[in-house]
mmCIF file of C-alpha atoms in Angstrom:
data_model
loop_
_atom_site.group_PDB
_atom_site.id
_atom_site.type_symbol
_atom_site.label_atom_id
_atom_site.label_comp_id
_atom_site.label_asym_id
_atom_site.label_seq_id
_atom_site.Cartn_x
_atom_site.Cartn_y
_atom_site.Cartn_z
ATOM 1 C CA MET K 9 0.000 0.000 0.000
ATOM 2 C CA ASP K 10 1.218 3.473 -0.864
ATOM 3 C CA THR K 11 2.319 5.488 2.185
ATOM 4 C CA LEU K 12 0.109 8.460 1.308
ATOM 5 C CA ILE K 13 -2.956 6.226 0.931
ATOM 6 C CA ALA K 14 -2.227 4.515 4.266
ATOM 7 C CA ILE K 15 -1.905 7.850 6.077
ATOM 8 C CA SER K 16 -5.092 9.159 4.462
ATOM 9 C CA ILE K 17 -6.973 6.034 5.618
ATOM 10 C CA ILE K 18 -5.657 6.543 9.158
ATOM 11 C CA ALA K 19 -6.665 10.218 9.151
ATOM 12 C CA LEU K 20 -10.123 9.533 7.725
ATOM 13 C CA ALA K 21 -10.768 6.680 10.164
ATOM 14 C CA GLY K 22 -9.668 8.922 13.034
ATOM 15 C CA SER K 23 -11.952 11.769 11.964
ATOM 16 C CA ILE K 24 -14.898 9.355 11.809
ATOM 17 C CA HIS K 25 -14.016 8.043 15.275
ATOM 18 C CA ALA K 26 -14.045 11.654 16.504
ATOM 19 C CA SER K 27 -17.682 12.002 15.401
ATOM 20 C CA PHE K 28 -18.875 9.539 18.049
ATOM 21 C CA GLN K 29 -20.203 11.259 21.131
ATOM 22 C CA LEU K 30 -20.079 9.022 24.216
ATOM 23 C CA SER K 31 -16.777 10.431 25.513
ATOM 24 C CA VAL K 32 -17.968 13.991 24.873
ATOM 25 C CA SER K 33 -21.261 13.282 26.660
ATOM 26 C CA MET K 34 -19.455 11.875 29.685
ATOM 27 C CA ALA K 35 -16.976 14.767 29.745
ATOM 28 C CA THR K 36 -19.738 17.383 29.769
ATOM 29 C CA ALA K 37 -21.641 15.393 32.413
ATOM 30 C CA LEU K 38 -18.497 15.128 34.551
ATOM 31 C CA SER K 39 -17.951 18.888 34.369
ATOM 32 C CA GLY K 40 -21.620 19.585 35.061
ATOM 33 C CA HIS K 41 -21.696 17.387 38.173
ATOM 34 C CA ALA K 42 -18.433 18.913 39.434
ATOM 35 C CA LEU K 43 -19.803 22.421 39.010
ATOM 36 C CA GLY K 44 -23.078 21.333 40.601
ATOM 37 C CA ARG K 45 -21.146 20.213 43.686
ATOM 38 C CA GLN K 46 -19.496 23.654 43.637
ATOM 39 C CA LEU K 47 -16.005 22.240 43.281
ATOM 40 C CA ALA K 48 -13.232 24.737 42.623
ATOM 41 C CA ALA K 49 -12.562 25.491 38.968
ATOM 42 C CA LYS K 50 -9.030 24.066 39.180
ATOM 43 C CA ARG K 51 -10.308 20.826 40.686
ATOM 44 C CA THR K 52 -12.983 20.558 38.000
ATOM 45 C CA LEU K 53 -10.333 20.998 35.319
ATOM 46 C CA ARG K 54 -8.158 18.329 36.950
ATOM 47 C CA LEU K 55 -11.071 15.909 36.763
ATOM 48 C CA LEU K 56 -11.682 16.837 33.140
ATOM 49 C CA PHE K 57 -8.007 16.483 32.208
ATOM 50 C CA GLY K 58 -7.896 13.122 33.996
ATOM 51 C CA PHE K 59 -10.878 11.982 31.931
ATOM 52 C CA VAL K 60 -9.250 13.142 28.686
ATOM 53 C CA ALA K 61 -5.990 11.397 29.612
ATOM 54 C CA GLY K 62 -7.900 8.151 30.178
ATOM 55 C CA ALA K 63 -9.703 8.426 26.843
ATOM 56 C CA LEU K 64 -6.450 9.170 24.998
ATOM 57 C CA ALA K 65 -4.630 6.294 26.702
ATOM 58 C CA MET K 66 -7.350 3.747 25.912
ATOM 59 C CA THR K 67 -7.698 4.897 22.292
ATOM 60 C CA LEU K 68 -3.936 4.579 21.792
ATOM 61 C CA LEU K 69 -3.958 1.187 23.510
ATOM 62 C CA CYS K 70 -6.814 -0.082 21.309
ATOM 63 C CA VAL K 71 -5.253 0.966 18.002
ATOM 64 C CA SER K 72 -1.796 -0.254 19.106
ATOM 65 C CA PHE K 73 -3.132 -3.644 20.226
ATOM 66 C CA ALA K 74 -5.137 -4.007 17.009
ATOM 67 C CA SER K 75 -2.031 -3.193 14.952
ATOM 68 C CA TYR K 76 0.070 -5.697 16.893
ATOM 69 C CA ALA K 77 -2.557 -8.447 16.665
ATOM 70 C CA ILE K 78 -3.092 -7.976 12.928
ATOM 71 C CA GLY K 79 0.663 -7.800 12.357
ATOM 72 C CA ILE K 80 1.063 -11.165 14.099
ATOM 73 C CA LEU K 81 -2.054 -13.008 12.917
ATOM 74 C CA ALA K 82 -2.808 -11.615 9.463
ATOM 75 C CA PRO K 83 -0.035 -9.316 8.255
ATOM 76 C CA HIS K 84 -0.631 -9.871 4.536
ATOM 77 C CA ASN K 85 -4.238 -11.060 4.437
ATOM 78 C CA SER K 86 -5.803 -9.222 1.506
ATOM 79 C CA TYR K 87 -9.247 -10.577 2.337
ATOM 80 C CA LEU K 88 -9.207 -8.601 5.592
ATOM 81 C CA TRP K 89 -9.672 -5.398 3.565
ATOM 82 C CA ILE K 90 -12.766 -6.900 1.923
ATOM 83 C CA ILE K 91 -14.203 -7.822 5.325
ATOM 84 C CA LEU K 92 -13.437 -4.342 6.665
ATOM 85 C CA THR K 93 -15.107 -2.679 3.692
ATOM 86 C CA ALA K 94 -18.291 -4.657 4.310
ATOM 87 C CA GLY K 95 -18.049 -3.954 8.038
ATOM 88 C CA LEU K 96 -17.652 -0.216 7.475
ATOM 89 C CA MET K 97 -20.777 -0.095 5.332
ATOM 90 C CA ILE K 98 -22.846 -2.140 7.801
ATOM 91 C CA VAL K 99 -21.742 -0.092 10.817
ATOM 92 C CA GLY K 100 -22.238 3.132 8.840
ATOM 93 C CA LEU K 101 -25.864 2.230 8.156
ATOM 94 C CA ALA K 102 -26.347 1.208 11.799
ATOM 95 C CA VAL K 103 -24.995 4.565 12.998
ATOM 96 C CA ILE K 104 -27.314 6.487 10.671
ATOM 97 C CA LEU K 105 -30.319 4.486 11.876
ATOM 98 C CA PHE K 106 -29.689 3.788 15.566
ATOM 99 C CA TYR K 107 -26.944 5.937 17.120
ATOM 100 C CA TYR K 108 -29.210 8.440 18.893
ATOM 101 C CA ARG K 109 -32.446 7.491 20.601
ATOM 102 C CA LYS K 110 -35.541 9.159 19.159
ATOM 103 C CA THR K 111 -35.973 11.426 22.174
ATOM 104 C CA ASP K 112 -35.201 14.988 23.140
ATOM 105 C CA GLY K 113 -31.668 15.681 24.310
ATOM 106 C CA THR K 114 -28.572 13.718 23.345
ATOM 107 C CA GLU K 115 -29.402 10.253 24.704
ATOM 108 C CA LEU K 116 -27.283 7.674 22.907
ATOM 109 C CA TRP K 117 -27.875 4.085 21.806
ATOM 110 C CA ILE K 118 -26.528 2.438 24.973
ATOM 111 C CA SER K 119 -28.958 0.546 27.216
ATOM 112 C CA ARG K 120 -30.759 2.555 29.881
ATOM 113 C CA GLY K 121 -29.286 0.403 32.643
ATOM 114 C CA PHE K 122 -25.728 0.968 31.483
ATOM 115 C CA ALA K 123 -26.434 4.666 30.883
ATOM 116 C CA HIS K 124 -27.670 4.918 34.485
ATOM 117 C CA PHE K 125 -24.490 3.189 35.687
ATOM 118 C CA LEU K 126 -22.302 5.654 33.766
ATOM 119 C CA ARG K 127 -24.282 8.647 35.062
ATOM 120 C CA LYS K 128 -23.950 7.363 38.620
ATOM 121 C CA ARG K 129 -20.194 6.828 38.254
ATOM 122 C CA THR K 130 -19.781 10.246 36.657
ATOM 123 C CA ALA K 131 -21.802 12.006 39.355
ATOM 124 C CA LYS K 132 -19.698 10.475 42.149
ATOM 125 C CA ALA K 133 -16.271 11.080 40.580
ATOM 126 C CA SER K 134 -14.203 13.337 42.819
ATOM 127 C CA LEU K 135 -10.649 12.101 42.247
ATOM 128 C CA THR K 136 -8.475 12.401 39.161
ATOM 129 C CA ALA K 137 -7.945 8.621 39.177
ATOM 130 C CA GLU K 138 -11.723 8.096 39.052
ATOM 131 C CA ALA K 139 -12.005 10.524 36.145
ATOM 132 C CA PHE K 140 -9.153 8.700 34.387
ATOM 133 C CA SER K 141 -10.976 5.374 34.750
ATOM 134 C CA LEU K 142 -14.141 6.981 33.359
ATOM 135 C CA GLY K 143 -12.127 8.083 30.326
ATOM 136 C CA LEU K 144 -10.984 4.498 29.823
ATOM 137 C CA THR K 145 -14.566 3.265 30.207
ATOM 138 C CA SER K 146 -15.959 5.769 27.708
ATOM 139 C CA VAL K 147 -13.718 4.447 24.932
ATOM 140 C CA VAL K 148 -14.335 0.771 25.722
ATOM 141 C CA SER K 149 -18.108 1.329 25.919
ATOM 142 C CA GLU K 150 -18.257 2.642 22.357
ATOM 143 C CA LEU K 151 -16.143 -0.085 20.765
ATOM 144 C CA VAL K 152 -19.256 -1.648 19.237
ATOM 145 C CA PHE K 153 -19.156 1.233 16.732
ATOM 146 C CA THR K 154 -15.518 2.372 16.831
ATOM 147 C CA ILE K 155 -13.898 -1.063 16.537
ATOM 148 C CA VAL K 156 -14.242 -1.054 12.741
ATOM 149 C CA PRO K 157 -12.453 2.291 12.153
ATOM 150 C CA ILE K 158 -9.849 1.254 14.743
ATOM 151 C CA ILE K 159 -9.114 -2.019 12.922
ATOM 152 C CA THR K 160 -9.126 -0.179 9.588
ATOM 153 C CA ALA K 161 -6.531 2.264 10.895
ATOM 154 C CA ALA K 162 -4.525 -0.638 12.342
ATOM 155 C CA CYS K 163 -4.386 -2.352 8.941
ATOM 156 C CA ALA K 164 -3.105 0.870 7.397
ATOM 157 C CA ILE K 165 -0.577 1.350 10.206
ATOM 158 C CA ILE K 166 1.086 -2.041 9.689
ATOM 159 C CA ALA K 167 1.359 -1.248 5.965
ATOM 160 C CA LEU K 168 3.642 1.685 6.809
ATOM 161 C CA PRO K 169 7.413 1.457 7.364
ATOM 162 C CA PRO K 170 8.255 0.562 11.004
ATOM 163 C CA ALA K 171 9.626 4.043 11.683
ATOM 164 C CA TRP K 172 6.218 5.540 10.856
ATOM 165 C CA GLN K 173 4.021 3.150 12.813
ATOM 166 C CA ILE K 174 4.250 4.651 16.311
ATOM 167 C CA ALA K 175 3.761 8.166 14.961
ATOM 168 C CA SER K 176 0.755 7.064 12.910
ATOM 169 C CA ALA K 177 -0.857 5.389 15.955
ATOM 170 C CA ILE K 178 -0.418 8.639 17.895
ATOM 171 C CA LEU K 179 -1.815 10.579 14.924
ATOM 172 C CA TYR K 180 -4.916 8.381 14.889
ATOM 173 C CA THR K 181 -5.375 8.830 18.643
ATOM 174 C CA LEU K 182 -5.181 12.621 18.432
ATOM 175 C CA ILE K 183 -7.560 12.860 15.472
ATOM 176 C CA ALA K 184 -9.997 10.369 17.043
ATOM 177 C CA SER K 185 -10.034 12.446 20.245
ATOM 178 C CA LEU K 186 -10.390 15.791 18.481
ATOM 179 C CA GLY K 187 -14.047 16.304 19.465
ATOM 180 C CA LEU K 188 -13.269 15.592 23.114
ATOM 181 C CA LEU K 189 -10.219 17.874 23.027
ATOM 182 C CA ILE K 190 -12.238 20.730 21.511
ATOM 183 C CA VAL K 191 -14.998 20.428 24.125
ATOM 184 C CA THR K 192 -12.382 20.283 26.894
ATOM 185 C CA ALA K 193 -10.730 23.421 25.536
ATOM 186 C CA LEU K 194 -14.096 25.201 25.391
ATOM 187 C CA ILE K 195 -14.941 24.253 28.980
ATOM 188 C CA GLY K 196 -11.464 25.201 30.156
ATOM 189 C CA SER K 197 -11.698 28.607 28.479
ATOM 190 C CA GLY K 198 -14.920 29.420 30.315
ATOM 191 C CA HIS K 199 -17.655 28.595 27.806
ATOM 192 C CA LYS K 200 -20.949 27.669 29.442
ATOM 193 C CA LEU K 201 -21.858 24.004 29.492
ATOM 194 C CA SER K 202 -25.437 24.921 28.622
ATOM 195 C CA HIS K 203 -24.279 26.504 25.356
ATOM 196 C CA ILE K 204 -22.157 23.475 24.469
ATOM 197 C CA GLN K 205 -24.995 21.084 25.263
ATOM 198 C CA ARG K 206 -27.494 23.169 23.288
ATOM 199 C CA TRP K 207 -25.204 23.066 20.246
ATOM 200 C CA ARG K 208 -24.900 19.286 20.584
ATOM 201 C CA GLU K 209 -28.678 18.894 20.786
ATOM 202 C CA GLN K 210 -29.256 21.121 17.771
ATOM 203 C CA ASN K 211 -26.667 19.297 15.664
ATOM 204 C CA LYS K 212 -26.952 15.717 16.923
ATOM 205 C CA TYR K 213 -28.535 14.341 13.757
ATOM 206 C CA PHE K 214 -25.932 16.091 11.611
ATOM 207 C CA LEU K 215 -23.176 14.474 13.706
ATOM 208 C CA GLN K 216 -24.949 11.114 13.499
ATOM 209 C CA PHE K 217 -25.348 11.315 9.729
ATOM 210 C CA SER K 218 -21.760 12.550 9.290
ATOM 211 C CA ALA K 219 -20.345 9.623 11.264
ATOM 212 C CA GLY K 220 -22.431 7.054 9.385
ATOM 213 C CA LEU K 221 -21.788 8.575 5.977
ATOM 214 C CA GLY K 222 -18.094 8.891 6.788
ATOM 215 C CA LEU K 223 -17.878 5.151 7.435
ATOM 216 C CA ILE K 224 -19.538 4.423 4.090
ATOM 217 C CA ILE K 225 -17.244 6.888 2.273
ATOM 218 C CA LEU K 226 -14.214 5.256 3.910
ATOM 219 C CA ALA K 227 -15.445 1.872 2.654
ATOM 220 C CA PHE K 228 -15.631 3.172 -0.926
ATOM 221 C CA TYR K 229 -12.232 4.858 -0.551
ATOM 222 C CA ILE K 230 -10.646 1.585 0.546
ATOM 223 C CA TYR K 231 -12.365 -0.278 -2.276
ATOM 224 C CA THR K 232 -11.109 2.216 -4.864
ATOM 225 C CA ASN K 233 -7.530 2.397 -3.624
ATOM 226 C CA THR K 234 -6.942 -1.094 -2.256
ATOM 227 C CA ILE K 235 -9.473 -3.762 -3.143
ATOM 228 C CA SER K 236 -9.896 -2.886 -6.834
ATOM 229 C CA ASP K 237 -6.113 -3.072 -7.342
ATOM 230 C CA MET K 238 -5.988 -6.354 -5.443
ATOM 231 C CA ILE K 239 -8.763 -7.829 -7.607
ATOM 232 C CA THR K 240 -6.982 -6.701 -10.772
ATOM 233 C CA ARG K 241 -3.693 -8.287 -9.661
ATOM 234 C CA MET K 242 -5.472 -11.539 -8.862
ATOM 235 C CA GLY K 243 -6.909 -11.560 -12.379
ATOM 236 C CA ILE K 244 -10.519 -11.714 -11.204
ATOM 237 C CA LEU K 245 -11.554 -8.842 -13.485
#
């Protein structure tokens, strides 16, 4: 695979990952509960930064583990790209149809019981270590949707020269966490949570459609730049 194509796949997969909203929802809830308990601004920011650090660490761990596993188990398996293309399209359609519940607000697809558990954990968080663990949990909880872009990025990462692989995993992590980083910066700079939440409510279906459509576009991009060439080389067409 061409280096430029591999990097573009990593960047596109990361930007799609950034469109998912569970980590952002938990970060805004964490800040809201901290402010509701009248914690000092510095302590609230420490909790928020702990949460972001947890989300970044788990995202990097997921994409690194996926890259390592694929590199060991299926380093040159061309059929994996075909499976990923189908998976991207299926998950893209699922995101468009099911990601947000058909209710007011920004209630996501997760079960009500698990959502209650996350809200309870978020409301009680008072230590940076607790916020860090919530950041880890937020990434793991959304793997049902993000696992496909993560594996897609991992396949592109192992196609790069070894010297580029660590940097590309970090690049994916930063791009995938861009939405969370932007919201954290807005909260840290003094923007009201109510304004941020109102914007999310007003644009939730745009974000949902963008994430789903992005997955489908990525599938076509991979087909055009990877699978079609592979089929031609195999003499199928």
